[in-house]
Short mmCIF file of C-alpha atoms in Angstrom, two decimals:
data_model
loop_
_atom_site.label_atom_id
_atom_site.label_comp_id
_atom_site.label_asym_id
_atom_site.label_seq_id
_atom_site.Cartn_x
_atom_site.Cartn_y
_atom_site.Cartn_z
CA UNK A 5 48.06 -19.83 -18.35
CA UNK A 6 51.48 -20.48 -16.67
CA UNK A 7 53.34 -17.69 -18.37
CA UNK A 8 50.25 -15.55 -17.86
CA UNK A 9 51.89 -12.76 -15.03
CA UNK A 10 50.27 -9.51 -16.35
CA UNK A 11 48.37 -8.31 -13.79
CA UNK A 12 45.92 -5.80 -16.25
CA UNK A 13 45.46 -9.25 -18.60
CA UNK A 14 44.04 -10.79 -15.56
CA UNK A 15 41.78 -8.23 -15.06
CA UNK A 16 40.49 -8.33 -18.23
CA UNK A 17 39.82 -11.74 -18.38
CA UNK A 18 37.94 -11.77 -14.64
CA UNK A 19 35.90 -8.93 -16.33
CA UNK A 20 35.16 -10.08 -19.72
CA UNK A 21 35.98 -14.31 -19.64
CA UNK A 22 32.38 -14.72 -18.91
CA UNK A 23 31.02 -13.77 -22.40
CA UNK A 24 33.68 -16.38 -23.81
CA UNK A 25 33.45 -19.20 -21.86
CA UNK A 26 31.23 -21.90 -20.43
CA UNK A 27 30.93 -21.08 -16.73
CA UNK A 28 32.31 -23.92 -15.18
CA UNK A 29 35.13 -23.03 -17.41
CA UNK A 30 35.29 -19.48 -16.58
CA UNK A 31 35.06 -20.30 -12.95
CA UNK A 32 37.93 -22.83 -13.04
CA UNK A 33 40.04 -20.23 -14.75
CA UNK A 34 38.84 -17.04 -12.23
CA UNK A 35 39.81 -18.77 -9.57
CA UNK A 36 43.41 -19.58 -11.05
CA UNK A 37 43.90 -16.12 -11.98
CA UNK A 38 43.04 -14.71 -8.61
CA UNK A 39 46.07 -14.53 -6.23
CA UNK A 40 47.46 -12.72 -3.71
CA UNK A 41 49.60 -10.39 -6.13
CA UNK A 42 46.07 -9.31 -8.04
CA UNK A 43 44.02 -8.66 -4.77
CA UNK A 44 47.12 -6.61 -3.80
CA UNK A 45 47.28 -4.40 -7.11
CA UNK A 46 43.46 -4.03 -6.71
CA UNK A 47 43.51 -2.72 -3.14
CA UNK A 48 45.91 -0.49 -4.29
CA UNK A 49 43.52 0.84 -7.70
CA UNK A 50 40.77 1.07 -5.02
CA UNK A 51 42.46 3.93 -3.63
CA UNK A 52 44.36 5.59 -6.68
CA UNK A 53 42.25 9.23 -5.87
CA UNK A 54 43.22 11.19 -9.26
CA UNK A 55 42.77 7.69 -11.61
CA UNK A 56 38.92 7.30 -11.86
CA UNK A 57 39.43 4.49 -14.73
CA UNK A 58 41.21 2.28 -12.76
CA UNK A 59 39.05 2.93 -9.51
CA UNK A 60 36.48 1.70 -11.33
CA UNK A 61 38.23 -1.53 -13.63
CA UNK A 62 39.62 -2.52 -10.11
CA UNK A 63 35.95 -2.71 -8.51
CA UNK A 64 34.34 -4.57 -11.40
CA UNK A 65 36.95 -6.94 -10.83
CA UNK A 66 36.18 -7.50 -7.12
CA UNK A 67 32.99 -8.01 -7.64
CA UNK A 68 33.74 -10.90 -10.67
CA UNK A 69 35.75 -12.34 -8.13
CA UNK A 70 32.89 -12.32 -5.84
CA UNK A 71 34.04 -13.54 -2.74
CA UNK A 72 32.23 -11.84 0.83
CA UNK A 73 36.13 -10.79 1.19
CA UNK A 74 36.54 -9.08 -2.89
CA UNK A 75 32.64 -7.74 -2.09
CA UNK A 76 33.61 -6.10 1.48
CA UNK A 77 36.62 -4.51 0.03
CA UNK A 78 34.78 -2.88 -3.05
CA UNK A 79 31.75 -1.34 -0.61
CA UNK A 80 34.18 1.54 0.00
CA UNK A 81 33.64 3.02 -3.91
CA UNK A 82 30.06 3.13 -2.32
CA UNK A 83 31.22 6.52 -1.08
CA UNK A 84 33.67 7.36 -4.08
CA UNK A 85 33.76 10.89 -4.71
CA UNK A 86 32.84 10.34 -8.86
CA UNK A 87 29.40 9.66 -8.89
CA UNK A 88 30.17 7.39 -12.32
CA UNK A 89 32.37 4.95 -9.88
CA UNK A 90 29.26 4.75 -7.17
CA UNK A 91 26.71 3.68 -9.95
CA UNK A 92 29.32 1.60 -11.90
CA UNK A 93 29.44 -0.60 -8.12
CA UNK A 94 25.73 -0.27 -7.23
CA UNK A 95 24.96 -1.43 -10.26
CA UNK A 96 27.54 -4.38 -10.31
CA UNK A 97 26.24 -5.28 -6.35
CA UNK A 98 23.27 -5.30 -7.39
CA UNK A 99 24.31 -8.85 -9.96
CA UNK A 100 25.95 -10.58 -7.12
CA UNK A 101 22.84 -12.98 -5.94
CA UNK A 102 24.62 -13.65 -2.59
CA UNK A 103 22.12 -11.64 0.13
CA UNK A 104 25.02 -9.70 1.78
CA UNK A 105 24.56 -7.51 -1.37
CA UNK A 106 21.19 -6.60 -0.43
CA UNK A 107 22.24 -5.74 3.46
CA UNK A 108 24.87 -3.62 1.88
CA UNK A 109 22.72 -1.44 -0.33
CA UNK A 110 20.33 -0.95 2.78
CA UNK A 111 22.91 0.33 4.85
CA UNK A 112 24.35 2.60 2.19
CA UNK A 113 20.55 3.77 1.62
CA UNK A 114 20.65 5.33 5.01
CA UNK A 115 23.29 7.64 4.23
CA UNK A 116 21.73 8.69 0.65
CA UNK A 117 19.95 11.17 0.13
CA UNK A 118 20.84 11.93 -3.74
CA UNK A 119 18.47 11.77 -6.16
CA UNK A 120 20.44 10.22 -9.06
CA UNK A 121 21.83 7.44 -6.40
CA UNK A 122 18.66 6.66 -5.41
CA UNK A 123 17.49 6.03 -8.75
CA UNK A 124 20.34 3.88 -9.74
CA UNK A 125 19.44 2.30 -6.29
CA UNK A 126 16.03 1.74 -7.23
CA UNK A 127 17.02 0.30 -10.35
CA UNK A 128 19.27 -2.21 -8.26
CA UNK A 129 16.58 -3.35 -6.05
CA UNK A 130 14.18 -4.02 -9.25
CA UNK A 131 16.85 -6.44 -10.41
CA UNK A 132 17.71 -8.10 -7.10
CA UNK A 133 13.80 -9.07 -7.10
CA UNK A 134 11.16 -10.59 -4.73
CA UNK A 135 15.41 -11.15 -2.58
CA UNK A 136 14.92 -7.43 -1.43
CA UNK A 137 11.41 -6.99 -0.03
CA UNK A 138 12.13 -8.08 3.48
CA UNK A 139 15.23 -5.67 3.81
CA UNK A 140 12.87 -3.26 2.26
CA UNK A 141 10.08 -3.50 4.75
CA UNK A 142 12.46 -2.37 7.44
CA UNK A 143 13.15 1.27 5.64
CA UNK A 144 9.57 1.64 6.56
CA UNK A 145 10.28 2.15 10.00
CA UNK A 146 12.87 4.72 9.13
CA UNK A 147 12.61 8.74 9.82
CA UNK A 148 13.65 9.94 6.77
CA UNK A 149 10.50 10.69 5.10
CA UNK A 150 12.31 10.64 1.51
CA UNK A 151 13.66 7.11 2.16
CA UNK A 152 10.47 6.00 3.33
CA UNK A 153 8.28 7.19 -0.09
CA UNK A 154 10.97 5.52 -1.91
CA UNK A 155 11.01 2.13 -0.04
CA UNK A 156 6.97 2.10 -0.67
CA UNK A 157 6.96 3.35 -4.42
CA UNK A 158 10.16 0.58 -4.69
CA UNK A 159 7.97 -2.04 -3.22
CA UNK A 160 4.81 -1.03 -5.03
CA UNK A 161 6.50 -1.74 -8.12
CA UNK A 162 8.00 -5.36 -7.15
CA UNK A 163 3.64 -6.10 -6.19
CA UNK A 164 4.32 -8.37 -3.08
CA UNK A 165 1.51 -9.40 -1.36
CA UNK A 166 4.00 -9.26 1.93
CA UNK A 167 3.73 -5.46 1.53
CA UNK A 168 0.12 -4.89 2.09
CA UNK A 169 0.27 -5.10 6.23
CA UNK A 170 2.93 -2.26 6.10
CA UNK A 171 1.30 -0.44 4.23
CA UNK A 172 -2.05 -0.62 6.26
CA UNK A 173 0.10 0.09 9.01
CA UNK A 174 1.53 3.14 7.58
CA UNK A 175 -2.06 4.36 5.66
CA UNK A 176 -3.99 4.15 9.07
CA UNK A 177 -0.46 5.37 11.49
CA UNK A 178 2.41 7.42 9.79
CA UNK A 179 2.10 10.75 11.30
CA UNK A 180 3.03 12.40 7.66
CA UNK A 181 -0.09 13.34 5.07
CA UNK A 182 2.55 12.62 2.17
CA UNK A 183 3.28 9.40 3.41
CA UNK A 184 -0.38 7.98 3.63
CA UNK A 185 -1.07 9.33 0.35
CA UNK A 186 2.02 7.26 -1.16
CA UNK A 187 0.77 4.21 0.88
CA UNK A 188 -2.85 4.12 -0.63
CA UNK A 189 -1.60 4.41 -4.03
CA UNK A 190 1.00 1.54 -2.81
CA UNK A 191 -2.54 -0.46 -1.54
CA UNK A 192 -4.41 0.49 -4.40
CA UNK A 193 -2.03 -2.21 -6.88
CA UNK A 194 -3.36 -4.92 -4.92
CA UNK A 195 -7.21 -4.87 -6.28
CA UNK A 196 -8.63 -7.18 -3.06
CA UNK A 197 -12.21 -6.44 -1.47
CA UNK A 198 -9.99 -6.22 1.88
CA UNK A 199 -7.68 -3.46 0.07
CA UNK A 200 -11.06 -1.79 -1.50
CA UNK A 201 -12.44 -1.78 2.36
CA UNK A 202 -9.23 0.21 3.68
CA UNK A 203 -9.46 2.98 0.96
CA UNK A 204 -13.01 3.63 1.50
CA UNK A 205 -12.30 3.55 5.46
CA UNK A 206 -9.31 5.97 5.38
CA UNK A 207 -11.84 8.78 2.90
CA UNK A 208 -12.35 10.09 6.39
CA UNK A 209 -8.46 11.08 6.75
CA UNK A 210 -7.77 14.44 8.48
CA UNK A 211 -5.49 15.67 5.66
CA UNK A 212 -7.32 16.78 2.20
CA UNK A 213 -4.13 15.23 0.34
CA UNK A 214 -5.06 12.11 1.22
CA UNK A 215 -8.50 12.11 0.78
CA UNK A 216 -7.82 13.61 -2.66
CA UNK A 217 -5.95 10.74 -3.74
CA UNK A 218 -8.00 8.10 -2.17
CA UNK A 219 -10.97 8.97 -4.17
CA UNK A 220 -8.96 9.12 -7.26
CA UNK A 221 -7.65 5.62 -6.47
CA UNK A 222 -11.19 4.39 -6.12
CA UNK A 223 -12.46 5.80 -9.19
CA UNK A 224 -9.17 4.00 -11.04
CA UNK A 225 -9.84 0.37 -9.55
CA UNK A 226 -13.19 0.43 -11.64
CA UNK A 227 -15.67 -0.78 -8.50
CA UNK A 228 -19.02 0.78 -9.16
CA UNK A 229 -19.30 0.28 -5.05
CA UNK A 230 -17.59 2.87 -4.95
CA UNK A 231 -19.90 5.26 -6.45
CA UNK A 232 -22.03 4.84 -2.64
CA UNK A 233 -18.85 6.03 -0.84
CA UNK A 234 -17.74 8.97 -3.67
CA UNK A 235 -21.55 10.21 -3.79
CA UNK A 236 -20.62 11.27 0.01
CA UNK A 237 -17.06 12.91 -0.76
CA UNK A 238 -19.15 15.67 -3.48
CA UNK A 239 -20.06 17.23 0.05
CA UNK A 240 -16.33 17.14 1.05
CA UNK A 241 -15.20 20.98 2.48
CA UNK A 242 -12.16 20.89 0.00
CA UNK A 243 -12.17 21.69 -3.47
CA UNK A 244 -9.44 19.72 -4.79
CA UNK A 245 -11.25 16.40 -3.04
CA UNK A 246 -14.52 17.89 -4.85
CA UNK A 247 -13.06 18.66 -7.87
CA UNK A 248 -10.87 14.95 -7.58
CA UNK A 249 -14.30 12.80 -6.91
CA UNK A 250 -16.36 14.14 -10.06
CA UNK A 251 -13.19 12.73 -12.00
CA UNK A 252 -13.45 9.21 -10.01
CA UNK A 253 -17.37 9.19 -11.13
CA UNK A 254 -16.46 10.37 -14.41
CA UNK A 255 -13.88 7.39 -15.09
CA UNK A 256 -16.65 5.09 -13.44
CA UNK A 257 -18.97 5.47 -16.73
CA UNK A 258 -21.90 6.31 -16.74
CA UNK A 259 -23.21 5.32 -13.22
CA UNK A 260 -20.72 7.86 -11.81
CA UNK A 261 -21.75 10.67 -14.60
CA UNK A 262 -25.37 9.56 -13.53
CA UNK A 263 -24.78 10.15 -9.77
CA UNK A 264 -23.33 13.74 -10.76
CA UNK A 265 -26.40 14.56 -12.77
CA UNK A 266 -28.28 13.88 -9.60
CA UNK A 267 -26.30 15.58 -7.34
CA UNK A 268 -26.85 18.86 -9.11
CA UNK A 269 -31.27 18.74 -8.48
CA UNK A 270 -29.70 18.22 -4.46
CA UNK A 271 -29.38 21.63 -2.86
CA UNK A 272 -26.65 20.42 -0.06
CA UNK A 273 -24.16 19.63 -3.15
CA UNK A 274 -21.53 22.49 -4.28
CA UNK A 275 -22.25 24.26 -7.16
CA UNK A 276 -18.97 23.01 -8.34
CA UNK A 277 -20.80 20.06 -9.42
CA UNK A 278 -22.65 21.70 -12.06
CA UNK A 279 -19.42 23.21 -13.34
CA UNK A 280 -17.58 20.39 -13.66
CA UNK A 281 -20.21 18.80 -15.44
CA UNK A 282 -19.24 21.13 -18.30
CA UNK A 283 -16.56 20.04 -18.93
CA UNK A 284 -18.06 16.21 -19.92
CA UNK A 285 -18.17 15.15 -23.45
CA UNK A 286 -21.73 16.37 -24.76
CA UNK A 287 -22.56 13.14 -26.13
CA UNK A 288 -21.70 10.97 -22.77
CA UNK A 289 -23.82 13.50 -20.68
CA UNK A 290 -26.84 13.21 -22.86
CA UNK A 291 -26.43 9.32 -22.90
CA UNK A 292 -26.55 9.04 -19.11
CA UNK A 293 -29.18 12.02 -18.87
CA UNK A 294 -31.27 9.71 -21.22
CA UNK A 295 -30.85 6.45 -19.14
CA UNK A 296 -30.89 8.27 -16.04
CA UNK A 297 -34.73 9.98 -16.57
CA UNK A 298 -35.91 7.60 -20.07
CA UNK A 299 -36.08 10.15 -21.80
CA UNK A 300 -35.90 9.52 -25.84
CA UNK A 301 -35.15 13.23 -26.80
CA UNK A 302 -33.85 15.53 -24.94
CA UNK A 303 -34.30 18.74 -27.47
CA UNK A 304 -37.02 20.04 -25.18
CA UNK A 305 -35.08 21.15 -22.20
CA UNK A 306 -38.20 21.34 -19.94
CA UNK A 307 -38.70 17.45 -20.10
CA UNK A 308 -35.84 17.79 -17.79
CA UNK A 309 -36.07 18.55 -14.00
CA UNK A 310 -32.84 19.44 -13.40
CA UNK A 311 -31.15 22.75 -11.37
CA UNK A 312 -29.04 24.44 -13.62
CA UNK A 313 -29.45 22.08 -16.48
CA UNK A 314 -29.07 25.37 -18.94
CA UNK A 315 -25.07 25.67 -17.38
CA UNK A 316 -24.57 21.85 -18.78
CA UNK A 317 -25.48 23.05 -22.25
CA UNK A 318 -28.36 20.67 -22.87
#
């Protein structure tokens, strides 16, 4: 270790001494290899424009060393021009457990607006963990609309209770139709009767997209309540939120195919209805029809008292 003056051996063993060596060992020897010569030679790689290899080698290294100095220095390949170098460091920020990483990434989120980064981001902030939701929450606030769906789809993935508020907040207040939509399906993960109560609130939303994906979020979470609130949305001026509610009642068995039979003997319902209704499994519609009116056989169609039974194919 005394003899030990090349600079690239050093390196290498920052980099790779971990796999071979107990950590208190490899910690004892890191912080004998690091001196003022190596940080110098890696300031100087950081900066080497036409050598991406050693751009990169010389941040890894900073970030073994892992000092709030070695970290600081290597935030500047945040804005390399090689996209390789930025998602070689992201990734390698995103192993350092000391919280300064997370403010880091935050602040570089700001100024990102690439889609590959912001994967590789997203992929950081799933390993940092339950560590990154409260830096997340604040993205919520932000006015990029594309940093905003991210920060909620991010957070609905790491399913922290801490998140439902915000996302209240931004279901019943963001001024964007996109955004609601992303914050119900956020809301929707957390299966609560208080969660269940928002959804069914919000069906009155002024935008169809959001409507449209509420009542397909209901007719996922597998309440039957729901059926009540869905039963109203069959009236609903748009198609798509029509067309989107007879698949909630459909994946709600058969209560929700038996609330669609009814709806077609009503004559304020679409006649959508009935057309959808073609499209059911023949088997599962003459189940529920069965249940629905008692009946034992349904050969003889005029046992049944239903409009426009003959389009259903019974």
């Amino acid at each position: 270790m005394d003899k030990l003056d090349n600079l690239d051996i050093k390196q290498d063993l920052i980099n790779y001494g971990k796999k071979d060596l107990y950590i208190s060992d490899y910690l004892t020897v890191k912080d004998y290899l690091v001196d003022d010569k190596l940080l110098k030679k890696l300031l100087m790689e950081l900066s080497s424009k036409n050598d991406i290899k050693n751009r990169k080698k010389a941040g890894l290294t900073l970030l073994n060393i892992g000092t709030s100095q070695a970290i600081n220095y290597v935030t500047c390949l945040l804005y390399d021009e090689d996209k390789e170098v930025k998602i070689t460091i992201i990734k390698g920020l995103s192993e350092i457990k000391d919280n300064i990483v997370i403010t880091i990434l935050i602040n570089y989120l700001e100024e990102c607006d690439d889609m590959v980064i912001l994967e590789e981001l997203r992929l950081a902030f799933l390993r940092i963990g339950d560590r990154g939701v409260s830096e997340l929450l604040r993205l919520l606030d932000s006015d990029n609309d594309i940093h905003v769906k991210w920060a909620v789809k991010l957070l609905t993935k790491l399913s922290d209770e801490r998140v439902i508020k915000p996302f209240m907040d931004l279901l019943y207040n963001h001024k964007k139709a996109k955004i609601r939509a992303v914050a119900a399906i956020g809301l929707s993960k957390f299966k609560s009767l208080e969660v269940f109560e928002v959804l069914v609130d919000k069906l009155n939303d002024t935008s169809y997209e959001v409507r449209a994906e509420i009542v397909s979020l209901l007719g996922s979470l597998g309440n039957t309540e729901a059926i009540f609130y869905l039963d109203k949305m069959l009236r609903d001026e748009n198609v798509v939120v029509r067309n989107n509610t007879c698949q909630a009642l459909l994946k709600l068995g058969k209560e929700g195919i038996k609330q669609l039979i009814l709806a077609t003997e009503k004559d304020d319902y679409p006649n959508d209805i009935s057309d959808f209704l073609n499209t059911i499994d023949a088997a599962d519609l003459i189940k529920s029809a069965k249940e629905l009116y008692g009946h034992q056989d349904l050969d003889d169609r005029s046992e049944l008292n239903l409009i426009n039974f003959n389009r259903i194919g019974l």
